Amino acid sequence: MSLNDTMHLLRAWLRDPRSVGALAPSGPALARLMTAHVDHAHGPVIELGPGTGVFTRALLERGLPGHRLVLVETDPVLASTLAQRYRHARVLRMDAARLGRSSSLFGDERASAVISGLPLLSIPADKVAAIIEGVFERQLQQGGALYQFTYGLRCPVPRALRQRLGLEAERIGGAWLNLPPAWVWRIRRP
């Protein structure tokens, strides 16, 4: 993590505190855990709230071709930085809550995985519902999974929402070396 990336996040937080979940980029242990189960051979990948691109870098290092990756970022400065840094990926400056109003981001193909760095616990419940519904109803292929990290012990996708959409959540590990420590959840339809 660079000082420049930390400054980008701090400025984004100052512009909109509810849209940024941490004041420093996620660490390499969390990035490895978030991307370890993503098999890009089954389809493209969407990243929600990529921030400075820590998970993006991990996905590309795992062999995901850049043109098979869409980054959804609301902050204009972070989106611009991502577009310069990851030229082969498609960067969309949009609110992830609009995913349900969009057709698949990959044309006729749907994503095999969605990696989310969104701070779901600080986002209003109706917006969380719109994000999760959009992911599972419009963007994610059958059998695909949403990978979400949180600093809390519980799944950040509310149980009532999971039940309504027929989703199951499984905690797949913790990144103790991350500051603060974080847990990763895999959410999918059985």
PDB file of C-alpha atoms in Angstrom:
ATOM      1  CA  MET A   1       0.000   0.000   0.000  1.00  0.00           C
ATOM      2  CA  SER A   2       1.361   3.368  -0.921  1.00  0.00           C
ATOM      3  CA  LEU A   3       1.012   6.699   0.816  1.00  0.00           C
ATOM      4  CA  ASN A   4      -0.575   8.005  -2.392  1.00  0.00           C
ATOM      5  CA  ASP A   5      -3.320   5.324  -2.212  1.00  0.00           C
ATOM      6  CA  THR A   6      -3.957   6.137   1.437  1.00  0.00           C
ATOM      7  CA  MET A   7      -4.293   9.823   0.546  1.00  0.00           C
ATOM      8  CA  HIS A   8      -6.757   8.961  -2.284  1.00  0.00           C
ATOM      9  CA  LEU A   9      -8.931   7.051   0.194  1.00  0.00           C
ATOM     10  CA  LEU A  10      -8.730   9.789   2.822  1.00  0.00           C
ATOM     11  CA  ARG A  11      -9.833  12.397   0.269  1.00  0.00           C
ATOM     12  CA  ALA A  12     -12.671  10.121  -0.909  1.00  0.00           C
ATOM     13  CA  TRP A  13     -13.764   9.725   2.709  1.00  0.00           C
ATOM     14  CA  LEU A  14     -13.754  13.499   3.164  1.00  0.00           C
ATOM     15  CA  ARG A  15     -15.941  13.879   0.042  1.00  0.00           C
ATOM     16  CA  ASP A  16     -18.449  11.201   1.152  1.00  0.00           C
ATOM     17  CA  PRO A  17     -17.775   9.415   4.496  1.00  0.00           C
ATOM     18  CA  ARG A  18     -20.557   6.839   4.024  1.00  0.00           C
ATOM     19  CA  SER A  19     -19.099   5.571   0.753  1.00  0.00           C
ATOM     20  CA  VAL A  20     -15.662   4.662   2.123  1.00  0.00           C
ATOM     21  CA  GLY A  21     -15.353   1.806   4.589  1.00  0.00           C
ATOM     22  CA  ALA A  22     -11.727   2.344   5.678  1.00  0.00           C
ATOM     23  CA  LEU A  23      -9.165   5.101   5.686  1.00  0.00           C
ATOM     24  CA  ALA A  24      -6.382   2.834   4.432  1.00  0.00           C
ATOM     25  CA  PRO A  25      -6.363   0.321   1.581  1.00  0.00           C
ATOM     26  CA  SER A  26      -6.949  -3.339   2.420  1.00  0.00           C
ATOM     27  CA  GLY A  27      -3.824  -5.376   3.018  1.00  0.00           C
ATOM     28  CA  PRO A  28      -2.383  -8.212   0.922  1.00  0.00           C
ATOM     29  CA  ALA A  29      -3.712 -10.942   3.261  1.00  0.00           C
ATOM     30  CA  LEU A  30      -7.288  -9.738   2.780  1.00  0.00           C
ATOM     31  CA  ALA A  31      -6.772  -9.339  -0.976  1.00  0.00           C
ATOM     32  CA  ARG A  32      -5.558 -12.951  -1.236  1.00  0.00           C
ATOM     33  CA  LEU A  33      -8.506 -14.231   0.787  1.00  0.00           C
ATOM     34  CA  MET A  34     -11.062 -12.184  -1.177  1.00  0.00           C
ATOM     35  CA  THR A  35      -9.794 -13.514  -4.519  1.00  0.00           C
ATOM     36  CA  ALA A  36      -8.674 -17.052  -3.602  1.00  0.00           C
ATOM     37  CA  HIS A  37     -11.944 -18.743  -4.605  1.00  0.00           C
ATOM     38  CA  VAL A  38     -12.552 -16.782  -7.808  1.00  0.00           C
ATOM     39  CA  ASP A  39     -12.166 -19.047 -10.837  1.00  0.00           C
ATOM     40  CA  HIS A  40     -12.151 -16.718 -13.820  1.00  0.00           C
ATOM     41  CA  ALA A  41     -12.253 -19.704 -16.202  1.00  0.00           C
ATOM     42  CA  HIS A  42     -16.015 -19.796 -15.571  1.00  0.00           C
ATOM     43  CA  GLY A  43     -16.656 -16.197 -16.597  1.00  0.00           C
ATOM     44  CA  PRO A  44     -15.847 -12.536 -16.092  1.00  0.00           C
ATOM     45  CA  VAL A  45     -15.691 -10.744 -12.750  1.00  0.00           C
ATOM     46  CA  ILE A  46     -17.262  -7.561 -11.374  1.00  0.00           C
ATOM     47  CA  GLU A  47     -15.658  -5.608  -8.554  1.00  0.00           C
ATOM     48  CA  LEU A  48     -17.839  -3.252  -6.521  1.00  0.00           C
ATOM     49  CA  GLY A  49     -16.173  -0.391  -4.671  1.00  0.00           C
ATOM     50  CA  PRO A  50     -12.618  -1.151  -5.807  1.00  0.00           C
ATOM     51  CA  GLY A  51     -11.218   1.983  -4.142  1.00  0.00           C
ATOM     52  CA  THR A  52      -7.509   2.051  -4.970  1.00  0.00           C
ATOM     53  CA  GLY A  53      -7.534  -1.370  -6.654  1.00  0.00           C
ATOM     54  CA  VAL A  54      -6.025  -3.706  -4.064  1.00  0.00           C
ATOM     55  CA  PHE A  55      -8.418  -6.548  -4.966  1.00  0.00           C
ATOM     56  CA  THR A  56      -8.172  -5.607  -8.646  1.00  0.00           C
ATOM     57  CA  ARG A  57      -4.428  -6.146  -8.551  1.00  0.00           C
ATOM     58  CA  ALA A  58      -4.880  -9.500  -6.785  1.00  0.00           C
ATOM     59  CA  LEU A  59      -7.404 -10.658  -9.416  1.00  0.00           C
ATOM     60  CA  LEU A  60      -5.063  -9.718 -12.252  1.00  0.00           C
ATOM     61  CA  GLU A  61      -2.125 -11.420 -10.522  1.00  0.00           C
ATOM     62  CA  ARG A  62      -4.252 -14.583 -10.305  1.00  0.00           C
ATOM     63  CA  GLY A  63      -4.546 -14.534 -14.097  1.00  0.00           C
ATOM     64  CA  LEU A  64      -7.850 -12.765 -14.747  1.00  0.00           C
ATOM     65  CA  PRO A  65      -7.491 -10.962 -18.098  1.00  0.00           C
ATOM     66  CA  GLY A  66      -8.132  -7.239 -17.644  1.00  0.00           C
ATOM     67  CA  HIS A  67     -10.789  -7.147 -20.363  1.00  0.00           C
ATOM     68  CA  ARG A  68     -12.823  -9.687 -18.314  1.00  0.00           C
ATOM     69  CA  LEU A  69     -13.092  -7.291 -15.365  1.00  0.00           C
ATOM     70  CA  VAL A  70     -15.556  -4.463 -14.699  1.00  0.00           C
ATOM     71  CA  LEU A  71     -14.835  -2.058 -11.841  1.00  0.00           C
ATOM     72  CA  VAL A  72     -17.845  -0.184 -10.402  1.00  0.00           C
ATOM     73  CA  GLU A  73     -16.744   2.889  -8.431  1.00  0.00           C
ATOM     74  CA  THR A  74     -18.809   5.949  -7.433  1.00  0.00           C
ATOM     75  CA  ASP A  75     -16.011   8.303  -6.433  1.00  0.00           C
ATOM     76  CA  PRO A  76     -14.863  10.307  -9.488  1.00  0.00           C
ATOM     77  CA  VAL A  77     -11.226  10.630  -8.416  1.00  0.00           C
ATOM     78  CA  LEU A  78     -10.873   6.960  -7.498  1.00  0.00           C
ATOM     79  CA  ALA A  79     -12.614   5.933 -10.756  1.00  0.00           C
ATOM     80  CA  SER A  80     -10.218   8.094 -12.773  1.00  0.00           C
ATOM     81  CA  THR A  81      -7.196   6.661 -10.950  1.00  0.00           C
ATOM     82  CA  LEU A  82      -8.443   3.100 -11.561  1.00  0.00           C
ATOM     83  CA  ALA A  83      -8.982   3.812 -15.268  1.00  0.00           C
ATOM     84  CA  GLN A  84      -5.387   5.056 -15.573  1.00  0.00           C
ATOM     85  CA  ARG A  85      -3.929   2.232 -13.482  1.00  0.00           C
ATOM     86  CA  TYR A  86      -5.892  -0.663 -15.038  1.00  0.00           C
ATOM     87  CA  ARG A  87      -6.294   0.291 -18.680  1.00  0.00           C
ATOM     88  CA  HIS A  88      -7.615  -3.092 -19.855  1.00  0.00           C
ATOM     89  CA  ALA A  89     -10.394  -3.240 -17.255  1.00  0.00           C
ATOM     90  CA  ARG A  90     -13.663  -1.396 -17.825  1.00  0.00           C
ATOM     91  CA  VAL A  91     -14.279   1.228 -15.136  1.00  0.00           C
ATOM     92  CA  LEU A  92     -17.868   2.359 -14.602  1.00  0.00           C
ATOM     93  CA  ARG A  93     -18.440   5.449 -12.489  1.00  0.00           C
ATOM     94  CA  MET A  94     -21.811   4.519 -11.089  1.00  0.00           C
ATOM     95  CA  ASP A  95     -23.651   3.616  -7.922  1.00  0.00           C
ATOM     96  CA  ALA A  96     -23.734  -0.170  -7.412  1.00  0.00           C
ATOM     97  CA  ALA A  97     -27.411   0.174  -6.446  1.00  0.00           C
ATOM     98  CA  ARG A  98     -28.100   0.734 -10.165  1.00  0.00           C
ATOM     99  CA  LEU A  99     -26.904  -2.773 -11.132  1.00  0.00           C
ATOM    100  CA  GLY A 100     -30.487  -4.047 -11.144  1.00  0.00           C
ATOM    101  CA  ARG A 101     -31.441  -1.439 -13.740  1.00  0.00           C
ATOM    102  CA  SER A 102     -28.594  -2.431 -16.061  1.00  0.00           C
ATOM    103  CA  SER A 103     -28.445  -5.355 -18.408  1.00  0.00           C
ATOM    104  CA  SER A 104     -25.488  -7.681 -17.898  1.00  0.00           C
ATOM    105  CA  LEU A 105     -22.247  -5.686 -17.876  1.00  0.00           C
ATOM    106  CA  PHE A 106     -20.740  -8.320 -20.221  1.00  0.00           C
ATOM    107  CA  GLY A 107     -23.416  -8.437 -22.926  1.00  0.00           C
ATOM    108  CA  ASP A 108     -24.894 -11.938 -23.235  1.00  0.00           C
ATOM    109  CA  GLU A 109     -22.594 -13.274 -20.524  1.00  0.00           C
ATOM    110  CA  ARG A 110     -22.988 -12.904 -16.779  1.00  0.00           C
ATOM    111  CA  ALA A 111     -20.228 -12.627 -14.177  1.00  0.00           C
ATOM    112  CA  SER A 112     -18.911 -15.751 -12.471  1.00  0.00           C
ATOM    113  CA  ALA A 113     -18.058 -13.742  -9.357  1.00  0.00           C
ATOM    114  CA  VAL A 114     -18.592 -10.358  -7.762  1.00  0.00           C
ATOM    115  CA  ILE A 115     -15.940  -9.022  -5.392  1.00  0.00           C
ATOM    116  CA  SER A 116     -17.283  -6.332  -3.078  1.00  0.00           C
ATOM    117  CA  GLY A 117     -15.334  -3.801  -1.096  1.00  0.00           C
ATOM    118  CA  LEU A 118     -18.489  -1.828  -0.363  1.00  0.00           C
ATOM    119  CA  PRO A 119     -19.035  -0.845   3.291  1.00  0.00           C
ATOM    120  CA  LEU A 120     -22.456  -2.546   3.466  1.00  0.00           C
ATOM    121  CA  LEU A 121     -22.832  -1.946   7.204  1.00  0.00           C
ATOM    122  CA  SER A 122     -22.778   1.829   6.681  1.00  0.00           C
ATOM    123  CA  ILE A 123     -25.073   1.856   3.631  1.00  0.00           C
ATOM    124  CA  PRO A 124     -28.855   2.328   4.124  1.00  0.00           C
ATOM    125  CA  ALA A 125     -30.805  -0.962   4.106  1.00  0.00           C
ATOM    126  CA  ASP A 126     -32.840  -0.128   0.985  1.00  0.00           C
ATOM    127  CA  LYS A 127     -29.650   0.579  -0.945  1.00  0.00           C
ATOM    128  CA  VAL A 128     -28.018  -2.658   0.282  1.00  0.00           C
ATOM    129  CA  ALA A 129     -31.123  -4.517  -0.916  1.00  0.00           C
ATOM    130  CA  ALA A 130     -30.898  -2.833  -4.340  1.00  0.00           C
ATOM    131  CA  ILE A 131     -27.195  -3.771  -4.639  1.00  0.00           C
ATOM    132  CA  ILE A 132     -27.682  -7.421  -3.642  1.00  0.00           C
ATOM    133  CA  GLU A 133     -30.806  -7.822  -5.796  1.00  0.00           C
ATOM    134  CA  GLY A 134     -29.005  -6.279  -8.774  1.00  0.00           C
ATOM    135  CA  VAL A 135     -26.043  -8.604  -8.338  1.00  0.00           C
ATOM    136  CA  PHE A 136     -28.105 -11.786  -8.106  1.00  0.00           C
ATOM    137  CA  GLU A 137     -30.986 -10.928 -10.448  1.00  0.00           C
ATOM    138  CA  ARG A 138     -29.085  -9.223 -13.294  1.00  0.00           C
ATOM    139  CA  GLN A 139     -25.319  -9.625 -13.107  1.00  0.00           C
ATOM    140  CA  LEU A 140     -24.273 -12.956 -11.594  1.00  0.00           C
ATOM    141  CA  GLN A 141     -24.564 -16.264 -13.432  1.00  0.00           C
ATOM    142  CA  GLN A 142     -26.244 -19.247 -11.810  1.00  0.00           C
ATOM    143  CA  GLY A 143     -23.715 -20.883  -9.495  1.00  0.00           C
ATOM    144  CA  GLY A 144     -21.721 -17.649  -9.181  1.00  0.00           C
ATOM    145  CA  ALA A 145     -20.859 -16.037  -5.854  1.00  0.00           C
ATOM    146  CA  LEU A 146     -20.556 -12.656  -4.213  1.00  0.00           C
ATOM    147  CA  TYR A 147     -17.463 -12.241  -2.018  1.00  0.00           C
ATOM    148  CA  GLN A 148     -17.877  -9.564   0.632  1.00  0.00           C
ATOM    149  CA  PHE A 149     -15.583  -8.600   3.481  1.00  0.00           C
ATOM    150  CA  THR A 150     -16.554  -6.990   6.751  1.00  0.00           C
ATOM    151  CA  TYR A 151     -14.898  -5.852   9.951  1.00  0.00           C
ATOM    152  CA  GLY A 152     -17.783  -7.275  11.989  1.00  0.00           C
ATOM    153  CA  LEU A 153     -18.367 -10.915  12.932  1.00  0.00           C
ATOM    154  CA  ARG A 154     -21.785 -11.231  11.277  1.00  0.00           C
ATOM    155  CA  CYS A 155     -22.583 -11.440   7.600  1.00  0.00           C
ATOM    156  CA  PRO A 156     -23.060  -7.869   6.322  1.00  0.00           C
ATOM    157  CA  VAL A 157     -25.983  -8.947   4.105  1.00  0.00           C
ATOM    158  CA  PRO A 158     -29.021  -9.011   6.419  1.00  0.00           C
ATOM    159  CA  ARG A 159     -30.576 -12.416   7.093  1.00  0.00           C
ATOM    160  CA  ALA A 160     -34.072 -11.275   6.023  1.00  0.00           C
ATOM    161  CA  LEU A 161     -32.703 -10.135   2.657  1.00  0.00           C
ATOM    162  CA  ARG A 162     -30.805 -13.404   2.195  1.00  0.00           C
ATOM    163  CA  GLN A 163     -33.930 -15.409   2.999  1.00  0.00           C
ATOM    164  CA  ARG A 164     -36.107 -13.353   0.646  1.00  0.00           C
ATOM    165  CA  LEU A 165     -33.650 -13.879  -2.234  1.00  0.00           C
ATOM    166  CA  GLY A 166     -32.896 -17.526  -1.397  1.00  0.00           C
ATOM    167  CA  LEU A 167     -29.229 -16.897  -0.606  1.00  0.00           C
ATOM    168  CA  GLU A 168     -26.864 -18.669   1.732  1.00  0.00           C
ATOM    169  CA  ALA A 169     -23.837 -17.092   3.370  1.00  0.00           C
ATOM    170  CA  GLU A 170     -20.655 -18.815   4.462  1.00  0.00           C
ATOM    171  CA  ARG A 171     -17.733 -17.209   6.250  1.00  0.00           C
ATOM    172  CA  ILE A 172     -14.687 -18.473   4.360  1.00  0.00           C
ATOM    173  CA  GLY A 173     -11.942 -16.991   6.486  1.00  0.00           C
ATOM    174  CA  GLY A 174     -10.393 -14.109   8.320  1.00  0.00           C
ATOM    175  CA  ALA A 175      -7.470 -11.831   7.558  1.00  0.00           C
ATOM    176  CA  TRP A 176      -5.957 -11.218  10.979  1.00  0.00           C
ATOM    177  CA  LEU A 177      -3.016  -9.293   9.557  1.00  0.00           C
ATOM    178  CA  ASN A 178      -5.310  -6.731   7.950  1.00  0.00           C
ATOM    179  CA  LEU A 179      -5.759  -3.444   9.825  1.00  0.00           C
ATOM    180  CA  PRO A 180      -8.369  -3.771  11.172  1.00  0.00           C
ATOM    181  CA  PRO A 181      -8.829  -7.572  10.974  1.00  0.00           C
ATOM    182  CA  ALA A 182     -11.520  -8.549   8.486  1.00  0.00           C
ATOM    183  CA  TRP A 183     -13.705 -11.551   7.648  1.00  0.00           C
ATOM    184  CA  VAL A 184     -14.703 -12.696   4.183  1.00  0.00           C
ATOM    185  CA  TRP A 185     -18.128 -14.077   3.314  1.00  0.00           C
ATOM    186  CA  ARG A 186     -19.182 -16.026   0.218  1.00  0.00           C
ATOM    187  CA  ILE A 187     -22.838 -15.439  -0.617  1.00  0.00           C
ATOM    188  CA  ARG A 188     -24.592 -17.526  -3.269  1.00  0.00           C
ATOM    189  CA  ARG A 189     -27.764 -19.302  -4.260  1.00  0.00           C
ATOM    190  CA  PRO A 190     -27.632 -22.992  -3.421  1.00  0.00           C
TER     191      PRO A 190
END
